[in-house]
């Protein structure tokens, strides 16, 4: 049994760097024409150069997922350029935070505007296209923070918890149109968002001790899940949240198994 995504089209938001870039790259390597959407032109320029070198087809679109006009224009441009939209990966996200007394209202708003409203706005723009096609896959980035949140992550965890409920409602609304909607929760994947790899060793070990598979996640671990969720093999999975965290806290103290 093979995953076959050849000839499909996708939008990946926040595809300029980090996990999003690897998701876009992995889909492209599987024969998908990917529209990479990001708020930063410099990252899109880097991606464009990478795509040209690899010989991948793609579109590079600057847009701010927090802004409805920007999202509407971007999705219209992508639809015109690609002809159809088979897959939407709502990956763009931010994660700033602080403990409650120090948590700025602006930081709270940015978490909700990017992670929650951004997911809503892009899905809202793409939904009519997928409904008309009578097929589609919407895949939203949640986070392990929706399972067990961290101290200082109130805005981020709450904004991502909302993504899970949003995913389920959208799955219900789009089910009759053969559009599946799922979300996934990465655990700890070193990127510029979190700086795990730059932490002192003792701190890294404390975090790694929470994992059943005692290693940092890799963006490719998420990208492989996305390929499955985007494919025909996942046709009967919708409204689901999939934990891709290496079994974080699958048991109370996973490190015991390593002693
Ligand atoms: N890295 C992890 O361990 C981890 C864990 C759980 C969940 N996640 C989620 O995975 C996703 C990707 O995380 P990452 O670690 O690759 O982050 P990252 O910060 O490396 O990348 C995020 C990308 O989103 C883009 N972006 C930010 N705001 C945007 C906006 N308003 N409009 C368009 N693009 C915007 C950024 O420019 C960047 O390219 C996020 O949703 C994050 O919450 C990551």
PDB file of N, CA, C and O and ligand atoms in Angstrom, residues 13-20 37-40 43 63-66 90-95 114-115 141-144 156 160 184-194 196, ligand 1:
ATOM      1  N   UNK A  13       0.303  26.974   5.032  1.00  0.00           N
ATOM      2  CA  UNK A  13       0.532  28.295   5.620  1.00  0.00           C
ATOM      3  C   UNK A  13       1.738  28.233   6.561  1.00  0.00           C
ATOM      4  O   UNK A  13       2.054  27.184   7.123  1.00  0.00           O
ATOM      5  N   UNK A  14       2.401  29.366   6.705  1.00  0.00           N
ATOM      6  CA  UNK A  14       3.602  29.395   7.544  1.00  0.00           C
ATOM      7  C   UNK A  14       4.675  28.487   6.978  1.00  0.00           C
ATOM      8  O   UNK A  14       5.432  27.861   7.726  1.00  0.00           O
ATOM      9  N   UNK A  15       4.745  28.425   5.639  1.00  0.00           N
ATOM     10  CA  UNK A  15       5.655  27.471   4.980  1.00  0.00           C
ATOM     11  C   UNK A  15       7.053  28.041   4.773  1.00  0.00           C
ATOM     12  O   UNK A  15       7.902  27.401   4.169  1.00  0.00           O
ATOM     13  N   UNK A  16       7.303  29.234   5.286  1.00  0.00           N
ATOM     14  CA  UNK A  16       8.593  29.871   5.057  1.00  0.00           C
ATOM     15  C   UNK A  16       9.735  29.204   5.793  1.00  0.00           C
ATOM     16  O   UNK A  16      10.877  29.230   5.333  1.00  0.00           O
ATOM     17  N   UNK A  17       9.457  28.648   6.961  1.00  0.00           N
ATOM     18  CA  UNK A  17      10.549  28.026   7.726  1.00  0.00           C
ATOM     19  C   UNK A  17       9.953  26.928   8.622  1.00  0.00           C
ATOM     20  O   UNK A  17       8.747  26.675   8.620  1.00  0.00           O
ATOM     21  N   UNK A  18      10.817  26.307   9.409  1.00  0.00           N
ATOM     22  CA  UNK A  18      10.355  25.368  10.436  1.00  0.00           C
ATOM     23  C   UNK A  18       9.587  24.180   9.875  1.00  0.00           C
ATOM     24  O   UNK A  18       9.880  23.672   8.785  1.00  0.00           O
ATOM     25  N   UNK A  19       8.607  23.742  10.644  1.00  0.00           N
ATOM     26  CA  UNK A  19       7.840  22.547  10.270  1.00  0.00           C
ATOM     27  C   UNK A  19       7.095  22.776   8.950  1.00  0.00           C
ATOM     28  O   UNK A  19       7.016  21.880   8.105  1.00  0.00           O
ATOM     29  N   UNK A  20       6.580  23.981   8.762  1.00  0.00           N
ATOM     30  CA  UNK A  20       5.806  24.278   7.545  1.00  0.00           C
ATOM     31  C   UNK A  20       6.626  24.098   6.286  1.00  0.00           C
ATOM     32  O   UNK A  20       6.144  23.554   5.288  1.00  0.00           O
ATOM     33  N   UNK A  37       2.562  29.734   1.641  1.00  0.00           N
ATOM     34  CA  UNK A  37       2.054  31.032   2.106  1.00  0.00           C
ATOM     35  C   UNK A  37       2.789  31.404   3.389  1.00  0.00           C
ATOM     36  O   UNK A  37       2.920  30.580   4.292  1.00  0.00           O
ATOM     37  N   UNK A  38       3.269  32.633   3.447  1.00  0.00           N
ATOM     38  CA  UNK A  38       3.947  33.081   4.672  1.00  0.00           C
ATOM     39  C   UNK A  38       3.849  34.596   4.752  1.00  0.00           C
ATOM     40  O   UNK A  38       3.638  35.278   3.749  1.00  0.00           O
ATOM     41  N   UNK A  39       4.010  35.092   5.954  1.00  0.00           N
ATOM     42  CA  UNK A  39       3.966  36.546   6.173  1.00  0.00           C
ATOM     43  C   UNK A  39       5.295  37.190   5.804  1.00  0.00           C
ATOM     44  O   UNK A  39       5.354  38.410   5.604  1.00  0.00           O
ATOM     45  N   UNK A  40       6.371  36.396   5.679  1.00  0.00           N
ATOM     46  CA  UNK A  40       7.706  36.960   5.466  1.00  0.00           C
ATOM     47  C   UNK A  40       8.233  36.688   4.060  1.00  0.00           C
ATOM     48  O   UNK A  40       8.456  35.539   3.690  1.00  0.00           O
ATOM     49  N   UNK A  43      11.680  34.753   3.780  1.00  0.00           N
ATOM     50  CA  UNK A  43      11.592  33.289   3.885  1.00  0.00           C
ATOM     51  C   UNK A  43      11.028  32.686   2.595  1.00  0.00           C
ATOM     52  O   UNK A  43      11.468  31.621   2.146  1.00  0.00           O
ATOM     53  N   UNK A  63       1.207  36.509   2.619  1.00  0.00           N
ATOM     54  CA  UNK A  63      -0.098  36.856   3.185  1.00  0.00           C
ATOM     55  C   UNK A  63      -0.006  36.759   4.700  1.00  0.00           C
ATOM     56  O   UNK A  63       0.845  36.063   5.246  1.00  0.00           O
ATOM     57  N   UNK A  64      -0.912  37.481   5.335  1.00  0.00           N
ATOM     58  CA  UNK A  64      -0.996  37.474   6.800  1.00  0.00           C
ATOM     59  C   UNK A  64      -2.283  36.744   7.169  1.00  0.00           C
ATOM     60  O   UNK A  64      -3.378  37.247   6.886  1.00  0.00           O
ATOM     61  N   UNK A  65      -2.155  35.571   7.795  1.00  0.00           N
ATOM     62  CA  UNK A  65      -3.360  34.772   8.077  1.00  0.00           C
ATOM     63  C   UNK A  65      -4.294  35.463   9.079  1.00  0.00           C
ATOM     64  O   UNK A  65      -5.443  35.079   9.225  1.00  0.00           O
ATOM     65  N   UNK A  66      -3.805  36.511   9.756  1.00  0.00           N
ATOM     66  CA  UNK A  66      -4.650  37.228  10.722  1.00  0.00           C
ATOM     67  C   UNK A  66      -5.606  38.195  10.040  1.00  0.00           C
ATOM     68  O   UNK A  66      -6.513  38.718  10.676  1.00  0.00           O
ATOM     69  N   UNK A  90      -3.086  24.184   7.705  1.00  0.00           N
ATOM     70  CA  UNK A  90      -3.052  25.420   8.488  1.00  0.00           C
ATOM     71  C   UNK A  90      -1.951  25.280   9.540  1.00  0.00           C
ATOM     72  O   UNK A  90      -2.199  24.927  10.691  1.00  0.00           O
ATOM     73  N   UNK A  91      -0.715  25.567   9.106  1.00  0.00           N
ATOM     74  CA  UNK A  91       0.449  25.370   9.987  1.00  0.00           C
ATOM     75  C   UNK A  91       0.921  26.667  10.654  1.00  0.00           C
ATOM     76  O   UNK A  91       1.550  26.617  11.711  1.00  0.00           O
ATOM     77  N   UNK A  92       0.643  27.828  10.039  1.00  0.00           N
ATOM     78  CA  UNK A  92       1.180  29.095  10.568  1.00  0.00           C
ATOM     79  C   UNK A  92       0.798  29.250  12.036  1.00  0.00           C
ATOM     80  O   UNK A  92      -0.345  29.006  12.422  1.00  0.00           O
ATOM     81  N   UNK A  93       1.782  29.648  12.848  1.00  0.00           N
ATOM     82  CA  UNK A  93       1.479  29.802  14.266  1.00  0.00           C
ATOM     83  C   UNK A  93       2.520  30.642  14.974  1.00  0.00           C
ATOM     84  O   UNK A  93       3.634  30.820  14.475  1.00  0.00           O
ATOM     85  N   UNK A  94       2.138  31.136  16.122  1.00  0.00           N
ATOM     86  CA  UNK A  94       3.065  31.836  17.024  1.00  0.00           C
ATOM     87  C   UNK A  94       2.871  31.255  18.416  1.00  0.00           C
ATOM     88  O   UNK A  94       1.842  30.626  18.703  1.00  0.00           O
ATOM     89  N   UNK A  95       3.865  31.479  19.285  1.00  0.00           N
ATOM     90  CA  UNK A  95       3.797  30.807  20.592  1.00  0.00           C
ATOM     91  C   UNK A  95       4.296  31.669  21.743  1.00  0.00           C
ATOM     92  O   UNK A  95       4.644  31.148  22.798  1.00  0.00           O
ATOM     93  N   UNK A 114      -3.443  34.697  15.243  1.00  0.00           N
ATOM     94  CA  UNK A 114      -2.671  33.868  14.307  1.00  0.00           C
ATOM     95  C   UNK A 114      -3.137  32.413  14.364  1.00  0.00           C
ATOM     96  O   UNK A 114      -3.505  31.824  13.341  1.00  0.00           O
ATOM     97  N   UNK A 115      -3.136  31.845  15.558  1.00  0.00           N
ATOM     98  CA  UNK A 115      -3.362  30.401  15.673  1.00  0.00           C
ATOM     99  C   UNK A 115      -4.829  30.027  15.456  1.00  0.00           C
ATOM    100  O   UNK A 115      -5.124  29.017  14.811  1.00  0.00           O
ATOM    101  N   UNK A 141      -2.815  22.611  12.503  1.00  0.00           N
ATOM    102  CA  UNK A 141      -1.814  22.428  13.551  1.00  0.00           C
ATOM    103  C   UNK A 141      -2.418  22.795  14.904  1.00  0.00           C
ATOM    104  O   UNK A 141      -2.789  23.944  15.127  1.00  0.00           O
ATOM    105  N   UNK A 142      -2.538  21.813  15.776  1.00  0.00           N
ATOM    106  CA  UNK A 142      -2.828  22.109  17.183  1.00  0.00           C
ATOM    107  C   UNK A 142      -1.478  22.052  17.893  1.00  0.00           C
ATOM    108  O   UNK A 142      -0.483  22.569  17.383  1.00  0.00           O
ATOM    109  N   UNK A 143      -1.406  21.409  19.041  1.00  0.00           N
ATOM    110  CA  UNK A 143      -0.136  21.313  19.774  1.00  0.00           C
ATOM    111  C   UNK A 143      -0.329  20.357  20.939  1.00  0.00           C
ATOM    112  O   UNK A 143      -1.452  20.199  21.447  1.00  0.00           O
ATOM    113  N   UNK A 144       0.786  19.774  21.405  1.00  0.00           N
ATOM    114  CA  UNK A 144       0.684  18.955  22.627  1.00  0.00           C
ATOM    115  C   UNK A 144       0.144  19.801  23.785  1.00  0.00           C
ATOM    116  O   UNK A 144      -0.423  19.267  24.735  1.00  0.00           O
ATOM    117  N   UNK A 156      -1.145  30.621  24.301  1.00  0.00           N
ATOM    118  CA  UNK A 156      -0.875  29.633  23.239  1.00  0.00           C
ATOM    119  C   UNK A 156      -1.771  28.399  23.409  1.00  0.00           C
ATOM    120  O   UNK A 156      -2.440  27.971  22.465  1.00  0.00           O
ATOM    121  N   UNK A 160      -4.760  27.150  20.885  1.00  0.00           N
ATOM    122  CA  UNK A 160      -4.665  25.865  20.172  1.00  0.00           C
ATOM    123  C   UNK A 160      -5.803  24.928  20.574  1.00  0.00           C
ATOM    124  O   UNK A 160      -6.272  24.128  19.758  1.00  0.00           O
ATOM    125  N   UNK A 184      -3.578  17.953  14.348  1.00  0.00           N
ATOM    126  CA  UNK A 184      -2.483  17.137  14.887  1.00  0.00           C
ATOM    127  C   UNK A 184      -1.767  17.940  15.946  1.00  0.00           C
ATOM    128  O   UNK A 184      -1.750  19.176  15.922  1.00  0.00           O
ATOM    129  N   UNK A 185      -1.156  17.214  16.873  1.00  0.00           N
ATOM    130  CA  UNK A 185      -0.465  17.860  17.992  1.00  0.00           C
ATOM    131  C   UNK A 185       0.995  17.420  18.058  1.00  0.00           C
ATOM    132  O   UNK A 185       1.307  16.366  18.630  1.00  0.00           O
ATOM    133  N   UNK A 186       1.894  18.234  17.499  1.00  0.00           N
ATOM    134  CA  UNK A 186       3.312  17.925  17.676  1.00  0.00           C
ATOM    135  C   UNK A 186       3.702  18.124  19.134  1.00  0.00           C
ATOM    136  O   UNK A 186       3.093  18.923  19.849  1.00  0.00           O
ATOM    137  N   UNK A 187       4.724  17.386  19.565  1.00  0.00           N
ATOM    138  CA  UNK A 187       5.215  17.557  20.935  1.00  0.00           C
ATOM    139  C   UNK A 187       6.332  18.574  20.956  1.00  0.00           C
ATOM    140  O   UNK A 187       6.083  19.776  20.975  1.00  0.00           O
ATOM    141  N   UNK A 188       7.569  18.097  20.911  1.00  0.00           N
ATOM    142  CA  UNK A 188       8.701  19.032  21.008  1.00  0.00           C
ATOM    143  C   UNK A 188       9.625  18.833  19.810  1.00  0.00           C
ATOM    144  O   UNK A 188      10.374  17.852  19.739  1.00  0.00           O
ATOM    145  N   UNK A 189       9.546  19.785  18.885  1.00  0.00           N
ATOM    146  CA  UNK A 189      10.345  19.746  17.665  1.00  0.00           C
ATOM    147  C   UNK A 189      11.196  21.010  17.639  1.00  0.00           C
ATOM    148  O   UNK A 189      10.649  22.112  17.527  1.00  0.00           O
ATOM    149  N   UNK A 190      12.497  20.890  17.824  1.00  0.00           N
ATOM    150  CA  UNK A 190      13.328  22.094  17.852  1.00  0.00           C
ATOM    151  C   UNK A 190      13.175  22.928  16.578  1.00  0.00           C
ATOM    152  O   UNK A 190      13.391  22.426  15.468  1.00  0.00           O
ATOM    153  N   UNK A 191      12.740  24.164  16.741  1.00  0.00           N
ATOM    154  CA  UNK A 191      12.658  25.127  15.630  1.00  0.00           C
ATOM    155  C   UNK A 191      12.983  26.494  16.213  1.00  0.00           C
ATOM    156  O   UNK A 191      13.182  26.631  17.424  1.00  0.00           O
ATOM    157  N   UNK A 192      12.946  27.509  15.356  1.00  0.00           N
ATOM    158  CA  UNK A 192      13.203  28.870  15.853  1.00  0.00           C
ATOM    159  C   UNK A 192      12.105  29.330  16.794  1.00  0.00           C
ATOM    160  O   UNK A 192      12.283  30.250  17.580  1.00  0.00           O
ATOM    161  N   UNK A 193      10.932  28.698  16.725  1.00  0.00           N
ATOM    162  CA  UNK A 193       9.826  29.077  17.598  1.00  0.00           C
ATOM    163  C   UNK A 193      10.137  28.798  19.062  1.00  0.00           C
ATOM    164  O   UNK A 193       9.709  29.511  19.944  1.00  0.00           O
ATOM    165  N   UNK A 194      10.884  27.725  19.348  1.00  0.00           N
ATOM    166  CA  UNK A 194      11.016  27.307  20.750  1.00  0.00           C
ATOM    167  C   UNK A 194      12.451  27.206  21.263  1.00  0.00           C
ATOM    168  O   UNK A 194      12.670  27.191  22.467  1.00  0.00           O
ATOM    169  N   UNK A 196      14.480  24.760  21.591  1.00  0.00           N
ATOM    170  CA  UNK A 196      14.803  23.604  22.447  1.00  0.00           C
ATOM    171  C   UNK A 196      16.271  23.201  22.325  1.00  0.00           C
ATOM    172  O   UNK A 196      16.933  22.906  23.317  1.00  0.00           O
TER     173      UNK A 196
HETATM  174  N1  LIG B   1       7.930  23.195  17.027  1.00  0.00           N
HETATM  175  C1  LIG B   1       7.191  22.537  17.905  1.00  0.00           C
HETATM  176  O1  LIG B   1       7.703  21.824  18.789  1.00  0.00           O
HETATM  177  C2  LIG B   1       5.689  22.632  17.848  1.00  0.00           C
HETATM  178  C3  LIG B   1       4.943  21.950  18.821  1.00  0.00           C
HETATM  179  C4  LIG B   1       3.574  22.023  18.777  1.00  0.00           C
HETATM  180  C5  LIG B   1       2.931  22.736  17.766  1.00  0.00           C
HETATM  181  N2  LIG B   1       3.659  23.385  16.832  1.00  0.00           N
HETATM  182  C6  LIG B   1       2.941  24.150  15.810  1.00  0.00           C
HETATM  183  O2  LIG B   1       3.470  23.875  14.515  1.00  0.00           O
HETATM  184  C7  LIG B   1       3.377  25.055  13.699  1.00  0.00           C
HETATM  185  C8  LIG B   1       4.752  25.396  13.137  1.00  0.00           C
HETATM  186  O3  LIG B   1       5.659  25.607  14.208  1.00  0.00           O
HETATM  187  P1  LIG B   1       7.224  25.901  13.987  1.00  0.00           P
HETATM  188  O4  LIG B   1       7.909  25.408  15.198  1.00  0.00           O
HETATM  189  O5  LIG B   1       7.641  25.416  12.637  1.00  0.00           O
HETATM  190  O6  LIG B   1       7.241  27.517  14.038  1.00  0.00           O
HETATM  191  P2  LIG B   1       8.154  28.585  13.292  1.00  0.00           P
HETATM  192  O7  LIG B   1       8.050  29.827  14.116  1.00  0.00           O
HETATM  193  O8  LIG B   1       9.512  28.050  12.990  1.00  0.00           O
HETATM  194  O9  LIG B   1       7.385  28.823  11.900  1.00  0.00           O
HETATM  195  C9  LIG B   1       6.150  29.479  11.836  1.00  0.00           C
HETATM  196  C10 LIG B   1       5.960  30.051  10.437  1.00  0.00           C
HETATM  197  O10 LIG B   1       4.674  30.715  10.414  1.00  0.00           O
HETATM  198  C11 LIG B   1       4.845  31.991   9.795  1.00  0.00           C
HETATM  199  N3  LIG B   1       3.830  32.911  10.295  1.00  0.00           N
HETATM  200  C12 LIG B   1       3.741  33.415  11.568  1.00  0.00           C
HETATM  201  N4  LIG B   1       2.709  34.279  11.642  1.00  0.00           N
HETATM  202  C13 LIG B   1       2.129  34.302  10.417  1.00  0.00           C
HETATM  203  C14 LIG B   1       1.021  35.009   9.871  1.00  0.00           C
HETATM  204  N5  LIG B   1       0.320  35.881  10.614  1.00  0.00           N
HETATM  205  N6  LIG B   1       0.686  34.789   8.581  1.00  0.00           N
HETATM  206  C15 LIG B   1       1.401  33.927   7.829  1.00  0.00           C
HETATM  207  N7  LIG B   1       2.468  33.247   8.270  1.00  0.00           N
HETATM  208  C16 LIG B   1       2.824  33.435   9.556  1.00  0.00           C
HETATM  209  C17 LIG B   1       6.268  32.408  10.178  1.00  0.00           C
HETATM  210  O11 LIG B   1       6.782  33.435   9.355  1.00  0.00           O
HETATM  211  C18 LIG B   1       7.018  31.088  10.073  1.00  0.00           C
HETATM  212  O12 LIG B   1       7.478  30.860   8.756  1.00  0.00           O
HETATM  213  C19 LIG B   1       2.787  26.146  14.597  1.00  0.00           C
HETATM  214  O13 LIG B   1       1.387  26.220  14.410  1.00  0.00           O
HETATM  215  C20 LIG B   1       3.107  25.645  16.000  1.00  0.00           C
HETATM  216  O14 LIG B   1       2.239  26.157  16.977  1.00  0.00           O
HETATM  217  C21 LIG B   1       5.038  23.372  16.864  1.00  0.00           C
END
